[in-house]
PDB file of C-alpha atoms in Angstrom:
ATOM      1  CA  MET A   1      -7.940 -12.281  -9.292  1.00 44.00           C
ATOM      2  CA  GLY A   2      -4.691 -12.044  -7.011  1.00 50.00           C
ATOM      3  CA  VAL A   3      -6.077 -10.872  -3.761  1.00 49.00           C
ATOM      4  CA  THR A   4      -3.476 -10.196  -1.102  1.00 55.00           C
ATOM      5  CA  ILE A   5      -4.147 -10.605   2.437  1.00 52.00           C
ATOM      6  CA  ILE A   6      -2.211  -9.191   5.191  1.00 57.00           C
ATOM      7  CA  CYS A   7      -1.774 -11.711   8.188  1.00 52.00           C
ATOM      8  CA  VAL A   8      -0.817 -10.236  11.481  1.00 55.00           C
ATOM      9  CA  ARG A   9       0.742 -13.270  13.858  1.00 50.00           C
ATOM     10  CA  CYS A  10       1.580 -13.363  17.150  1.00 50.00           C
ATOM     11  CA  PHE A  11       4.451 -15.367  18.187  1.00 52.00           C
ATOM     12  CA  ARG A  12       2.724 -16.879  20.881  1.00 54.00           C
ATOM     13  CA  SER A  13      -0.158 -18.144  18.762  1.00 58.00           C
ATOM     14  CA  LYS A  14       1.783 -21.348  17.356  1.00 65.00           C
ATOM     15  CA  GLY A  15       1.694 -19.736  13.788  1.00 67.00           C
ATOM     16  CA  LYS A  16      -1.973 -19.018  13.538  1.00 71.00           C
ATOM     17  CA  PRO A  17      -3.097 -15.477  12.467  1.00 75.00           C
ATOM     18  CA  ALA A  18      -3.930 -13.046  15.144  1.00 77.00           C
ATOM     19  CA  GLY A  19      -6.189 -11.200  12.345  1.00 81.00           C
ATOM     20  CA  ILE A  20      -6.273 -10.624   8.708  1.00 84.00           C
ATOM     21  CA  LEU A  21      -6.925  -7.139   6.568  1.00 88.00           C
ATOM     22  CA  MET A  22      -7.776  -7.463   3.226  1.00 87.00           C
ATOM     23  CA  GLY A  23      -7.566  -4.819   0.643  1.00 87.00           C
ATOM     24  CA  HIS A  24      -5.018  -4.858  -2.012  1.00 86.00           C
ATOM     25  CA  LEU A  25      -5.659  -6.314  -5.366  1.00 82.00           C
ATOM     26  CA  GLU A  26      -1.897  -7.266  -6.138  1.00 82.00           C
ATOM     27  CA  GLY A  27       1.319  -8.107  -4.054  1.00 82.00           C
ATOM     28  CA  ILE A  28       2.476  -5.950  -1.333  1.00 87.00           C
ATOM     29  CA  THR A  29       5.813  -4.463  -1.788  1.00 87.00           C
ATOM     30  CA  PHE A  30       6.537  -2.562   1.685  1.00 90.00           C
ATOM     31  CA  LEU A  31       4.930  -2.214   4.948  1.00 92.00           C
ATOM     32  CA  ASP A  32       5.964   0.889   7.382  1.00 94.00           C
ATOM     33  CA  SER A  33       4.543   1.221  11.039  1.00 94.00           C
ATOM     34  CA  ARG A  34       3.619   4.329  12.656  1.00 95.00           C
ATOM     35  CA  GLY A  35       4.721   3.356  15.796  1.00 93.00           C
ATOM     36  CA  ASP A  36       2.025   3.726  17.661  1.00 94.00           C
ATOM     37  CA  GLY A  37       0.654  -0.137  17.915  1.00 92.00           C
ATOM     38  CA  ARG A  38      -2.517   0.850  15.788  1.00 95.00           C
ATOM     39  CA  TYR A  39      -1.670   2.051  12.323  1.00 96.00           C
ATOM     40  CA  PHE A  40       0.710   1.020   9.361  1.00 96.00           C
ATOM     41  CA  ILE A  41       0.849   1.434   5.696  1.00 95.00           C
ATOM     42  CA  SER A  42       1.353  -0.863   2.799  1.00 95.00           C
ATOM     43  CA  ASN A  43       2.425  -0.077  -0.582  1.00 91.00           C
ATOM     44  CA  GLY A  44       1.066  -2.547  -3.253  1.00 87.00           C
ATOM     45  CA  LYS A  45       1.632  -3.653  -6.983  1.00 86.00           C
ATOM     46  CA  ASP A  46      -2.154  -2.494  -7.559  1.00 85.00           C
ATOM     47  CA  GLN A  47      -0.830   1.096  -7.426  1.00 86.00           C
ATOM     48  CA  THR A  48      -2.026   1.980  -4.217  1.00 88.00           C
ATOM     49  CA  ILE A  49      -0.800   2.772  -0.641  1.00 92.00           C
ATOM     50  CA  LYS A  50      -3.191   1.742   2.073  1.00 95.00           C
ATOM     51  CA  LEU A  51      -3.655   2.799   5.621  1.00 97.00           C
ATOM     52  CA  TRP A  52      -4.347  -0.012   7.946  1.00 95.00           C
ATOM     53  CA  ASP A  53      -5.795   0.171  11.691  1.00 96.00           C
ATOM     54  CA  ILE A  54      -4.667  -3.045  13.306  1.00 92.00           C
ATOM     55  CA  ARG A  55      -8.036  -2.920  15.387  1.00 92.00           C
ATOM     56  CA  LYS A  56      -9.992  -3.490  12.214  1.00 91.00           C
ATOM     57  CA  MET A  57      -8.666  -6.943  11.725  1.00 87.00           C
ATOM     58  CA  SER A  58     -11.115  -9.916  11.042  1.00 83.00           C
ATOM     59  CA  SER A  59     -10.490 -13.404  12.135  1.00 77.00           C
ATOM     60  CA  ASN A  60     -11.377 -15.184   8.822  1.00 68.00           C
ATOM     61  CA  ALA A  61     -10.414 -14.216   5.470  1.00 60.00           C
ATOM     62  CA  THR A  62     -13.057 -14.473   2.676  1.00 58.00           C
ATOM     63  CA  ARG A  63     -11.309 -14.187  -0.672  1.00 56.00           C
ATOM     64  CA  SER A  64     -13.390 -12.217  -3.198  1.00 53.00           C
ATOM     65  CA  PRO A  65     -14.802 -13.698  -6.642  1.00 46.00           C
ATOM     66  CA  GLY A  66     -12.472 -13.386  -9.364  1.00 53.00           C
ATOM     67  CA  PHE A  67     -13.324 -10.250 -10.975  1.00 55.00           C
ATOM     68  CA  ARG A  68      -9.903  -9.536 -12.437  1.00 58.00           C
ATOM     69  CA  ASN A  69     -10.381  -9.967 -16.227  1.00 58.00           C
ATOM     70  CA  TYR A  70      -6.567  -9.069 -17.333  1.00 61.00           C
ATOM     71  CA  GLU A  71      -3.263 -10.230 -16.926  1.00 71.00           C
ATOM     72  CA  TRP A  72      -0.324  -8.306 -16.013  1.00 65.00           C
ATOM     73  CA  ASP A  73       3.382  -8.727 -14.492  1.00 68.00           C
ATOM     74  CA  TYR A  74       4.560  -5.202 -12.728  1.00 66.00           C
ATOM     75  CA  ARG A  75       8.193  -6.345 -13.776  1.00 66.00           C
ATOM     76  CA  TRP A  76       7.865  -5.523 -17.497  1.00 66.00           C
ATOM     77  CA  MET A  77       4.232  -4.130 -17.984  1.00 67.00           C
ATOM     78  CA  ASP A  78       2.451  -1.116 -17.539  1.00 70.00           C
ATOM     79  CA  TYR A  79      -0.690  -1.437 -15.081  1.00 64.00           C
ATOM     80  CA  PRO A  80      -3.813  -1.797 -16.774  1.00 59.00           C
ATOM     81  CA  LEU A  81      -5.763   1.325 -17.021  1.00 65.00           C
ATOM     82  CA  ARG A  82      -9.195  -0.618 -16.569  1.00 60.00           C
ATOM     83  CA  ALA A  83      -7.719  -1.988 -13.266  1.00 59.00           C
ATOM     84  CA  ARG A  84      -6.953   1.326 -11.492  1.00 67.00           C
ATOM     85  CA  ASP A  85     -10.223   1.982 -10.464  1.00 72.00           C
ATOM     86  CA  VAL A  86     -11.046  -1.540  -9.143  1.00 73.00           C
ATOM     87  CA  LYS A  87     -11.699  -2.052  -5.376  1.00 77.00           C
ATOM     88  CA  HIS A  88     -11.645  -4.946  -3.321  1.00 78.00           C
ATOM     89  CA  PRO A  89     -15.103  -5.383  -2.141  1.00 81.00           C
ATOM     90  CA  SER A  90     -14.100  -6.494   1.318  1.00 83.00           C
ATOM     91  CA  ASP A  91     -11.658  -3.831   1.836  1.00 87.00           C
ATOM     92  CA  GLN A  92     -10.521  -3.049   5.416  1.00 90.00           C
ATOM     93  CA  SER A  93      -8.254  -0.065   5.038  1.00 93.00           C
ATOM     94  CA  VAL A  94      -8.942   3.026   6.681  1.00 95.00           C
ATOM     95  CA  SER A  95      -7.614   5.168   3.237  1.00 93.00           C
ATOM     96  CA  THR A  96      -6.103   4.599   0.060  1.00 91.00           C
ATOM     97  CA  TYR A  97      -3.715   6.639  -1.683  1.00 92.00           C
ATOM     98  CA  LYS A  98      -3.127   6.784  -5.634  1.00 88.00           C
ATOM     99  CA  GLY A  99      -1.153   8.547  -7.965  1.00 77.00           C
ATOM    100  CA  HIS A 100       2.571   6.828  -7.864  1.00 81.00           C
ATOM    101  CA  SER A 101       3.685   3.868  -9.811  1.00 77.00           C
ATOM    102  CA  VAL A 102       4.911   0.645  -8.266  1.00 79.00           C
ATOM    103  CA  LEU A 103       6.666  -1.007 -11.449  1.00 73.00           C
ATOM    104  CA  ARG A 104       9.419  -2.958 -12.136  1.00 72.00           C
ATOM    105  CA  THR A 105      11.115  -2.751  -8.728  1.00 76.00           C
ATOM    106  CA  LEU A 106       9.803  -2.864  -4.953  1.00 79.00           C
ATOM    107  CA  ILE A 107       8.892   0.723  -4.104  1.00 82.00           C
ATOM    108  CA  HIS A 108       8.774   1.671  -0.516  1.00 87.00           C
ATOM    109  CA  CYS A 109       6.432   4.108   1.319  1.00 91.00           C
ATOM    110  CA  TYR A 110       6.766   5.799   4.835  1.00 93.00           C
ATOM    111  CA  PHE A 111       5.177   8.140   7.283  1.00 96.00           C
ATOM    112  CA  SER A 112       6.618  11.325   7.396  1.00 95.00           C
ATOM    113  CA  PRO A 113       9.007  11.971  10.671  1.00 94.00           C
ATOM    114  CA  GLU A 114       7.124  12.565  13.978  1.00 94.00           C
ATOM    115  CA  TYR A 115       9.781  15.256  14.821  1.00 94.00           C
ATOM    116  CA  SER A 116       9.366  17.547  11.823  1.00 95.00           C
ATOM    117  CA  THR A 117       5.822  16.873  10.574  1.00 95.00           C
ATOM    118  CA  GLY A 118       4.095  15.139  13.271  1.00 94.00           C
ATOM    119  CA  GLN A 119       3.536  12.211  10.832  1.00 96.00           C
ATOM    120  CA  LYS A 120       0.794  13.971   9.041  1.00 96.00           C
ATOM    121  CA  TYR A 121       2.164  12.841   5.594  1.00 97.00           C
ATOM    122  CA  ILE A 122       3.020   9.554   3.818  1.00 95.00           C
ATOM    123  CA  TYR A 123       5.704   9.625   1.059  1.00 92.00           C
ATOM    124  CA  THR A 124       6.701   7.065  -1.481  1.00 89.00           C
ATOM    125  CA  GLU A 125       8.898   6.704  -4.447  1.00 84.00           C
ATOM    126  CA  SER A 126       7.816   6.019  -8.014  1.00 82.00           C
ATOM    127  CA  HIS A 127       8.831   4.449 -11.137  1.00 79.00           C
ATOM    128  CA  ASP A 128       8.065   7.471 -12.730  1.00 81.00           C
ATOM    129  CA  SER A 129      11.227   9.157 -11.108  1.00 80.00           C
ATOM    130  CA  CYS A 130       9.371  11.242  -8.731  1.00 87.00           C
ATOM    131  CA  VAL A 131       8.626  11.389  -4.715  1.00 87.00           C
ATOM    132  CA  TYR A 132       5.012  11.657  -3.887  1.00 90.00           C
ATOM    133  CA  ILE A 133       3.689  13.163  -0.681  1.00 92.00           C
ATOM    134  CA  TYR A 134       0.332  12.343   0.487  1.00 94.00           C
ATOM    135  CA  ASP A 135      -1.841  14.080   3.415  1.00 96.00           C
ATOM    136  CA  LEU A 136      -2.521  11.489   5.631  1.00 96.00           C
ATOM    137  CA  VAL A 137      -5.881  12.440   6.747  1.00 95.00           C
ATOM    138  CA  SER A 138      -7.310  13.886   3.453  1.00 95.00           C
ATOM    139  CA  GLY A 139      -5.600  11.418   1.175  1.00 93.00           C
ATOM    140  CA  ALA A 140      -4.866  14.431  -1.233  1.00 95.00           C
ATOM    141  CA  GLN A 141      -1.313  14.255  -3.195  1.00 94.00           C
ATOM    142  CA  VAL A 142       0.450  17.633  -1.377  1.00 95.00           C
ATOM    143  CA  ALA A 143       3.723  17.023  -3.688  1.00 91.00           C
ATOM    144  CA  ARG A 144       5.300  15.457  -6.503  1.00 91.00           C
ATOM    145  CA  LEU A 145       8.891  15.899  -6.371  1.00 87.00           C
ATOM    146  CA  VAL A 146      10.430  15.848  -9.808  1.00 85.00           C
ATOM    147  CA  HIS A 147      14.452  16.149  -9.078  1.00 75.00           C
ATOM    148  CA  HIS A 148      15.501  12.344 -10.434  1.00 69.00           C
ATOM    149  CA  LYS A 149      16.321  11.099 -14.076  1.00 69.00           C
ATOM    150  CA  SER A 150      15.221   7.146 -13.164  1.00 60.00           C
ATOM    151  CA  THR A 151      13.198   5.234 -10.908  1.00 61.00           C
ATOM    152  CA  VAL A 152      13.361   6.063  -7.442  1.00 57.00           C
ATOM    153  CA  ARG A 153      13.333   2.908  -5.162  1.00 57.00           C
ATOM    154  CA  ASP A 154      13.804   4.416  -1.615  1.00 60.00           C
ATOM    155  CA  CYS A 155      14.004   7.636   0.175  1.00 66.00           C
ATOM    156  CA  SER A 156      14.344   6.613   3.745  1.00 62.00           C
TER     157      SER A 156
END
């Protein structure tokens, strides 16, 4: 299993993590901070965005037993269908958002602007040429913008 652990480091701690957050099953492609010192989001190759609360960090990492029974490479393969509903047994994220595709390139994700939406949405690009918008609180997909002809890599 390719467990990904987010290590939050403090420059004054001599390289030791200030805390650890677990939840993604594959590598992380992008992080965006809400700017409030508490929340950030991450986009992962496990085809999910996760919302994190830095206050939920743990001091140690326990890698889960290897339950991954598939091999894949996001650079040229589709994500295995049987892996789409797998959840990390020690997931510390606040919410998980699904529907977009993180394939063949590094896909970004962002909080919507504070000045116009109050940051109540998360938006992300996708391999399927669309931009996805999720409600931050409910996790529901509120829009799928279909206006492009190829992979959308960034929409900042």
